[in-house]
PDB file of C-alpha atoms in Angstrom:
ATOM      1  CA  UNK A   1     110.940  95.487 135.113  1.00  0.00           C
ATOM      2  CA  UNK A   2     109.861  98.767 135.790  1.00  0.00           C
ATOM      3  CA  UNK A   3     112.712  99.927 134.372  1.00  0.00           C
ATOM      4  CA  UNK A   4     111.401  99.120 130.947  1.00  0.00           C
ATOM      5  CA  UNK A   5     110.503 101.957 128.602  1.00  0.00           C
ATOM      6  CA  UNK A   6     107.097 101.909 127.440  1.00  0.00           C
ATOM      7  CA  UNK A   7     106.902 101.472 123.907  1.00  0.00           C
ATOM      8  CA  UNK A   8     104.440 104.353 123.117  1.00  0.00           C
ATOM      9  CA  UNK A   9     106.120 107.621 125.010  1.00  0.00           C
ATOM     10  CA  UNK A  10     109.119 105.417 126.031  1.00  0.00           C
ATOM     11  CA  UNK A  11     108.418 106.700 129.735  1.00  0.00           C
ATOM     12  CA  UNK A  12     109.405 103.797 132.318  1.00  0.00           C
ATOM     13  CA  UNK A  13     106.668 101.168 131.865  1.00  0.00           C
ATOM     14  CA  UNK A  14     104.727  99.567 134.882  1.00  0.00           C
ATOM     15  CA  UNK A  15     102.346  97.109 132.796  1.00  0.00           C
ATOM     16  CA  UNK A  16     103.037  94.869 129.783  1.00  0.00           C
ATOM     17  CA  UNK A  17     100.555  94.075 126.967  1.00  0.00           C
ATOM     18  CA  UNK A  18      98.899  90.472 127.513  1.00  0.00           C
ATOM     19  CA  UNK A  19      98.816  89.671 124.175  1.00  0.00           C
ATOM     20  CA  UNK A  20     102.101  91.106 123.097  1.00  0.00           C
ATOM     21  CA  UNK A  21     104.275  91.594 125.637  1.00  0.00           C
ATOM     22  CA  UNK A  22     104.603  95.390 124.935  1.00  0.00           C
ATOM     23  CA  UNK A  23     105.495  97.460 127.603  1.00  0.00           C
ATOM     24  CA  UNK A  24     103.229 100.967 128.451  1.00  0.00           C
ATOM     25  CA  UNK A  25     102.975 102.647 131.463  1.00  0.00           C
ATOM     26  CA  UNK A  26      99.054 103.986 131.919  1.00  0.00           C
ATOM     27  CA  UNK A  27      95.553 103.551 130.422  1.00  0.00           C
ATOM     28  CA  UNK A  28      96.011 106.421 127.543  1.00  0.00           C
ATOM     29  CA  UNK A  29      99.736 104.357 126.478  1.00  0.00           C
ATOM     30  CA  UNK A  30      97.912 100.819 126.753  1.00  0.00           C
ATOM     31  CA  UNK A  31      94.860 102.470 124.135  1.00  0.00           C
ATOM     32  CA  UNK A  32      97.290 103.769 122.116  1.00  0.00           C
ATOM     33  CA  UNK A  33      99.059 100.704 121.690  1.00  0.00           C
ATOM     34  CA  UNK A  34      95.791  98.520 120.769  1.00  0.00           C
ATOM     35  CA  UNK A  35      94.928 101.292 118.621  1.00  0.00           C
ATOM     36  CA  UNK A  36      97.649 100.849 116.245  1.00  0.00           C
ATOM     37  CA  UNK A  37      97.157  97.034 116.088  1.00  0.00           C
ATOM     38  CA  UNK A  38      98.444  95.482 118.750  1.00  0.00           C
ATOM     39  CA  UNK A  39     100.324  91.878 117.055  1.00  0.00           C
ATOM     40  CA  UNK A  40      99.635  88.999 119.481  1.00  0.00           C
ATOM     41  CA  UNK A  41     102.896  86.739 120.113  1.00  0.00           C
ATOM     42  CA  UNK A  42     102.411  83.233 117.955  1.00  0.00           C
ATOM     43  CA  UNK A  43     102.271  80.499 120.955  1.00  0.00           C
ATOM     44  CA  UNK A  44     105.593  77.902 120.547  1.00  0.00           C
ATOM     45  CA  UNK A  45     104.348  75.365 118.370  1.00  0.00           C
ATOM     46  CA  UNK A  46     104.001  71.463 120.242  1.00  0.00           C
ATOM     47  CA  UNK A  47     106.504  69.173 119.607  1.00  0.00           C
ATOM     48  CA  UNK A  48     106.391  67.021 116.888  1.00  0.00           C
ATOM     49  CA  UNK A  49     105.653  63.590 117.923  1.00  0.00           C
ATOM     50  CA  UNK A  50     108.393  60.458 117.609  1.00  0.00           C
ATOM     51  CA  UNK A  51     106.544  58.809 115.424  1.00  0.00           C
ATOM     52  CA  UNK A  52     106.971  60.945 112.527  1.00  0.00           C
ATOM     53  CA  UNK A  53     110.698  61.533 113.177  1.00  0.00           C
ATOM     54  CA  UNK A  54     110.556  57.401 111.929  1.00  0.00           C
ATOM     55  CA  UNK A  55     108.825  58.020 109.095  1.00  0.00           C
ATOM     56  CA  UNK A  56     111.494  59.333 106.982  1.00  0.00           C
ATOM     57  CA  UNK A  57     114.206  56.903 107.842  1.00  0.00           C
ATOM     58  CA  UNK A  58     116.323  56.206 105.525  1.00  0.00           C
ATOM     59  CA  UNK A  59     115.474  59.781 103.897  1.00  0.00           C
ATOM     60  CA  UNK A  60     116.875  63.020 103.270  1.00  0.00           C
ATOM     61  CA  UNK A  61     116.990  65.541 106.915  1.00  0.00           C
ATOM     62  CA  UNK A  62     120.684  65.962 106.233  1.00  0.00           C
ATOM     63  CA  UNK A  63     120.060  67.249 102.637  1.00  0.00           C
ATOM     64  CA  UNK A  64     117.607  69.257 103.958  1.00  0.00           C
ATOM     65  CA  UNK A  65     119.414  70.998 106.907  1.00  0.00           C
ATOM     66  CA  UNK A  66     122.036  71.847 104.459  1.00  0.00           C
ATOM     67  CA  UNK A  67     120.074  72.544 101.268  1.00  0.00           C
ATOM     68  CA  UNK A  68     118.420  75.485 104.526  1.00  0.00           C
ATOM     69  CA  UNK A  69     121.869  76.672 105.584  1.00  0.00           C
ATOM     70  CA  UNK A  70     122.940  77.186 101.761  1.00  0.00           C
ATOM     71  CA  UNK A  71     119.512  79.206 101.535  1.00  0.00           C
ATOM     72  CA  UNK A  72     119.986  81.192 104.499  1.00  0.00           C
ATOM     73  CA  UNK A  73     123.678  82.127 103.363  1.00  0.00           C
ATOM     74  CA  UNK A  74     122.026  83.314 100.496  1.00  0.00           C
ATOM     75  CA  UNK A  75     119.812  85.694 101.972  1.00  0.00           C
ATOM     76  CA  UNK A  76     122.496  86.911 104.557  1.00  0.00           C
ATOM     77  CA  UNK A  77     123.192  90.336 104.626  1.00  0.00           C
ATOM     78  CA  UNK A  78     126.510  91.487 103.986  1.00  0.00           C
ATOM     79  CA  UNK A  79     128.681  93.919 105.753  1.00  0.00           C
ATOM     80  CA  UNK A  80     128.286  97.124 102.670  1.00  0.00           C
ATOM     81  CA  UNK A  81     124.411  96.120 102.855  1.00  0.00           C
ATOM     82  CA  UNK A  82     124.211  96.550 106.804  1.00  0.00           C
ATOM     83  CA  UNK A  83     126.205  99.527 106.164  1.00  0.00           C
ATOM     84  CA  UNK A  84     123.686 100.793 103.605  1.00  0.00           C
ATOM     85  CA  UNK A  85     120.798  99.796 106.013  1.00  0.00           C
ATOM     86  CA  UNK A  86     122.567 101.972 108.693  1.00  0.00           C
ATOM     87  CA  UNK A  87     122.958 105.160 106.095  1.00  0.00           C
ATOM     88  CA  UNK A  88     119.322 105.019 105.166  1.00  0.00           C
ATOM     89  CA  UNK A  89     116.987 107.679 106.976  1.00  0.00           C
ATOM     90  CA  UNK A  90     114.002 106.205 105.983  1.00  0.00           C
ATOM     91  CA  UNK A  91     114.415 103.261 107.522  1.00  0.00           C
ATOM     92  CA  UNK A  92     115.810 105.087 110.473  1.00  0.00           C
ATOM     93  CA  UNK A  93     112.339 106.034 110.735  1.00  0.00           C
ATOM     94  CA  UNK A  94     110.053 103.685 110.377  1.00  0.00           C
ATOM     95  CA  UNK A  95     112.017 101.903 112.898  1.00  0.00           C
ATOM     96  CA  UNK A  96     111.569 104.826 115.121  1.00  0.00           C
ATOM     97  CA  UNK A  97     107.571 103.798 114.849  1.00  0.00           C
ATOM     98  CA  UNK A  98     106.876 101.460 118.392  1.00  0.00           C
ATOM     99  CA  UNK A  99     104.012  99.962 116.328  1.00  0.00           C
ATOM    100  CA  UNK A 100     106.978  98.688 113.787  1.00  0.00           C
ATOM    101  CA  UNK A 101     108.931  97.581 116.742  1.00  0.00           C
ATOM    102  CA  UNK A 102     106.603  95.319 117.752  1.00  0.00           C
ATOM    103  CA  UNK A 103     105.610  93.618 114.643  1.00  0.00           C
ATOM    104  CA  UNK A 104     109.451  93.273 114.227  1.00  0.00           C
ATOM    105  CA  UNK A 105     109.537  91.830 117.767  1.00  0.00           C
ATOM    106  CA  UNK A 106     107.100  89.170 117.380  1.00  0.00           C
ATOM    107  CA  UNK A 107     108.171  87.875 114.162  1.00  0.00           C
ATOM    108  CA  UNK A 108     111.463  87.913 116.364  1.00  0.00           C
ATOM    109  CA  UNK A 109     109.640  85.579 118.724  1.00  0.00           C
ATOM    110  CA  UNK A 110     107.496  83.637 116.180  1.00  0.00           C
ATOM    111  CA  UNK A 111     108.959  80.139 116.187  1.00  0.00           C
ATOM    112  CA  UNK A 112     108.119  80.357 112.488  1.00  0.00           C
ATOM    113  CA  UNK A 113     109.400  83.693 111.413  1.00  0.00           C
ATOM    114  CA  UNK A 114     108.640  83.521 107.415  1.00  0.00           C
ATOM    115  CA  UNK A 115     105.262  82.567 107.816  1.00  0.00           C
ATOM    116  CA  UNK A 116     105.108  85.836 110.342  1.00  0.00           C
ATOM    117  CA  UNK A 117     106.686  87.846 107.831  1.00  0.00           C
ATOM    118  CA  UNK A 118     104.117  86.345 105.064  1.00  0.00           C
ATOM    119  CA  UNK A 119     101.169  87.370 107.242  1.00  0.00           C
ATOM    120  CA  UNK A 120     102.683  90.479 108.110  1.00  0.00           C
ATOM    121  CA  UNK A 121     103.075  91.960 104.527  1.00  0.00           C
ATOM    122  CA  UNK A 122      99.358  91.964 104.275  1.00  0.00           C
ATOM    123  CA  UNK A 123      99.630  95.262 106.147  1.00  0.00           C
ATOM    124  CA  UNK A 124     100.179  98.050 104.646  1.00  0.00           C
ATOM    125  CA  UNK A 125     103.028  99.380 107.508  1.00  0.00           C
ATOM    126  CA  UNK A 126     105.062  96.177 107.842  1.00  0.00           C
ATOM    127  CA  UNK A 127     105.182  96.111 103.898  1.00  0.00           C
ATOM    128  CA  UNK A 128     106.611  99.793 103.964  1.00  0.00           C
ATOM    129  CA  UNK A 129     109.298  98.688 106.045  1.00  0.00           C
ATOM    130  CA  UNK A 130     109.960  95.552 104.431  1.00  0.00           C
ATOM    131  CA  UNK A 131     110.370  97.481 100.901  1.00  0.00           C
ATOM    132  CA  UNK A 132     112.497 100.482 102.599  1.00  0.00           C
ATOM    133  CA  UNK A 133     114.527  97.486 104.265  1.00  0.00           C
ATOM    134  CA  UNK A 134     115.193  95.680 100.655  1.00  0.00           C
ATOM    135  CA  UNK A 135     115.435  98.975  98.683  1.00  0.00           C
ATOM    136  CA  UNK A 136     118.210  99.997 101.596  1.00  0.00           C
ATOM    137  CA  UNK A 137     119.927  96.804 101.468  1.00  0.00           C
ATOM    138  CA  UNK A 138     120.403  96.796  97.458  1.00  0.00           C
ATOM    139  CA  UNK A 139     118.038  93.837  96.989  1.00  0.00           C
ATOM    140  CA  UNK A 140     116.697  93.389  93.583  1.00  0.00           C
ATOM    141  CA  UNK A 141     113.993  91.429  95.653  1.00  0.00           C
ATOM    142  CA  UNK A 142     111.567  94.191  95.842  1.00  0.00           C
ATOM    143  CA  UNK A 143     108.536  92.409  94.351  1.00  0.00           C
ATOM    144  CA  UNK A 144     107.219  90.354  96.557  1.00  0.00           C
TER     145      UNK A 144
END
């Protein structure tokens, strides 16, 4: 994978980030990198065992999965919202920061990507782009 830019001068990257999978190609790249807070990938979590699969028989998953997908459709964006997302220059440029990339990246990864987000929007740069993202998008959402 050599190929791959590195994610601080986007020159082609030789070494990846242990923690984060980041891609850099030297020693100065690689500080920079940990410098501006290098986000460690959350490990899969371990399957849940059998046993409490049982424990709600007779109960509710369907409900649940559905009462999800009707909150997920809610929070959907829209075609006229990606479009505003895609007109907006400032988030055009946060998302041109690597450091933003990455945090984006791992909550991408995180095999539970709200309670990323959650954690995430304790730092002052992720919460930046979250607020440009909802202030792009039209959301009145932009509270939290």
């Amino acid at each position: 994978m050599a190929n791959a830019p590195c994610t601080v001068c986007g020159e082609a990257a030789k070494y990846k980030c242990p923690a984060c999978e980041a891609r850099y190609c030297s020693v100065g790249c690689c500080r920079a990198h940990r410098a501006e807070g290098c986000m460690p990938q959350a490990q899969p979590a371990p399957p849940a065992p059998a046993a409490q699969g049982t424990a709600n028989a007779g109960g509710d998953n369907d409900g649940n999965e559905k009462g999800d997908e009707e909150e997920d459709a809610k929070h959907r964006l829209r075609p006229e919202d990606l479009q505003r997302l895609d007109g907006s220059a400032r988030v055009k440029e946060l998302l041109a920061d690597p450091c933003n990339r990455a945090l984006i990246e791992a909550v991408r990864r995180d095999p539970h990507p709200l309670q990323a987000i959650r954690a995430l929007r304790q730092q002052a740069g992720f919460e930046e782009l979250a607020r440009a993202l909802l202030c792009a998008a039209g959301s009145e959402d932009t509270q939290r």
